[in-house]
């Protein structure tokens, strides 16, 4: 079965860290663009970070740059989002998304991705 499965979410205090995982099954993450999106209650889905094929290019939205790190472990067929210095406003459901690589770059447009995980909840609360 072709799917993405996220894990690693939870509740953390402000300033804390979480590492989200996105495990791919039924297909290979080689030559792919991978993105993490998030959606908070009552808000639109927004891109958080993405990485293009061949590990050449990464993008972060301004509010997470310097705090979040996206990576792909091809041996484990898993993508990660390391989140440090978490803030209240990072609270959301986080989803990973996949599409075949079409160059070196990635996209922060959700319409450019073909396969989505089910999401994992991240709650930053004191």
Coordinates of C-alpha atoms in Angstrom, one line a residue:
X1 CA 0.0 0.0 0.0
X2 CA 1.4 3.4 -1.0
X3 CA 1.2 5.7 2.0
X4 CA 2.9 8.3 4.2
X5 CA 2.6 7.9 7.9
X6 CA 3.5 10.7 10.3
X7 CA 4.5 10.3 13.9
X8 CA 6.2 12.2 16.7
X9 CA 3.7 14.8 17.5
X10 CA 2.6 15.6 21.1
X11 CA 2.3 18.2 23.7
X12 CA 5.4 20.3 24.6
X13 CA 6.1 23.5 26.5
X14 CA 7.2 26.6 24.8
X15 CA 10.9 26.4 24.0
X16 CA 10.8 22.6 23.7
X17 CA 11.5 20.4 20.8
X18 CA 9.9 17.6 18.8
X19 CA 11.0 15.6 15.9
X20 CA 8.3 14.5 13.4
X21 CA 8.7 11.5 11.2
X22 CA 7.1 10.8 7.9
X23 CA 7.6 7.1 6.9
X24 CA 6.9 6.1 3.3
X25 CA 5.7 2.7 2.4
X26 CA 5.0 1.1 -1.0
X27 CA 7.3 3.5 -2.8
X28 CA 10.8 5.0 -2.5
X29 CA 11.6 8.6 -1.4
X30 CA 14.5 8.8 -3.8
X31 CA 14.2 11.6 -6.3
X32 CA 11.2 13.2 -4.6
X33 CA 10.2 16.5 -3.3
X34 CA 9.0 16.3 0.3
X35 CA 7.1 19.0 2.2
X36 CA 5.7 19.6 5.6
X37 CA 2.5 21.6 6.0
X38 CA 0.5 22.5 9.0
X39 CA -3.1 23.5 9.7
X40 CA -4.3 25.1 12.9
X41 CA -8.0 25.2 13.8
X42 CA -9.8 27.9 11.8
X43 CA -6.8 28.6 9.6
X44 CA -5.7 27.6 6.2
X45 CA -3.2 25.0 5.5
X46 CA 0.3 26.5 5.2
X47 CA 3.6 25.2 4.1
X48 CA 6.3 24.9 6.7
X49 CA 9.2 23.5 4.8
X50 CA 10.1 21.5 1.8
X51 CA 13.1 19.9 0.2
X52 CA 13.8 19.2 -3.5
X53 CA 15.3 16.2 -5.2
X54 CA 18.9 15.2 -4.6
X55 CA 19.0 17.2 -1.3
X56 CA 20.0 20.3 -3.2
X57 CA 17.4 22.7 -2.1
X58 CA 15.4 23.4 1.0
X59 CA 12.8 26.1 1.8
X60 CA 11.4 27.3 5.2
X61 CA 8.7 29.8 5.9
X62 CA 10.0 32.8 7.7
X63 CA 8.4 32.1 11.0
X64 CA 10.2 28.7 11.4
X65 CA 13.5 29.4 9.7
X66 CA 16.4 28.8 12.1
X67 CA 14.2 26.7 14.4
X68 CA 13.0 23.9 12.1
X69 CA 15.1 21.5 10.0
X70 CA 13.8 19.2 7.3
X71 CA 15.7 16.1 6.3
X72 CA 15.3 12.9 4.4
X73 CA 16.9 9.6 5.4
X74 CA 16.8 7.6 2.2
X75 CA 18.1 4.4 3.9
X76 CA 15.1 4.5 6.2
X77 CA 12.8 5.8 3.6
X78 CA 11.7 8.5 6.1
X79 CA 11.5 12.2 6.1
X80 CA 11.9 14.2 9.3
X81 CA 11.1 17.7 10.7
X82 CA 13.2 18.6 13.7
X83 CA 11.4 21.4 15.5
X84 CA 13.2 23.4 18.2
X85 CA 12.3 26.5 20.2
X86 CA 8.7 25.7 19.7
X87 CA 6.2 28.6 20.2
X88 CA 2.5 28.7 21.0
X89 CA 1.8 29.6 17.4
X90 CA 3.4 26.4 16.1
X91 CA 0.4 24.5 17.5
X92 CA -1.3 22.7 14.5
X93 CA -1.8 19.4 12.8
X94 CA 1.4 18.7 10.8
X95 CA 1.2 16.8 7.5
X96 CA 3.9 15.5 5.2
X97 CA 3.4 15.5 1.5
X98 CA 5.2 13.9 -1.5
X99 CA 5.5 14.4 -5.2
X100 CA 8.0 13.2 -7.8
X101 CA 11.0 15.4 -8.2
X102 CA 10.7 17.6 -11.3
X103 CA 14.1 19.4 -10.9
X104 CA 16.2 20.5 -8.0
X105 CA 13.6 22.7 -6.3
X106 CA 10.5 22.0 -4.2
X107 CA 7.2 23.8 -3.9
X108 CA 5.3 25.4 -1.1
X109 CA 2.0 25.0 -3.0
X110 CA -0.1 22.2 -1.6
X111 CA -1.5 21.6 -5.1
X112 CA 1.9 20.4 -6.3
X113 CA 1.9 17.4 -4.0
X114 CA 0.3 14.0 -4.9
X115 CA 0.4 12.0 -1.7
X116 CA -0.4 13.1 1.9
X117 CA -0.1 11.6 5.3
X118 CA -2.9 11.6 7.8
X119 CA -1.2 14.2 10.1
X120 CA 0.1 14.4 13.6
X121 CA -0.9 16.9 16.2
X122 CA 1.6 19.2 17.7
X123 CA 0.4 21.2 20.7
X124 CA 2.6 23.9 22.4
X125 CA 1.2 24.7 25.8
X126 CA 2.4 25.8 29.2

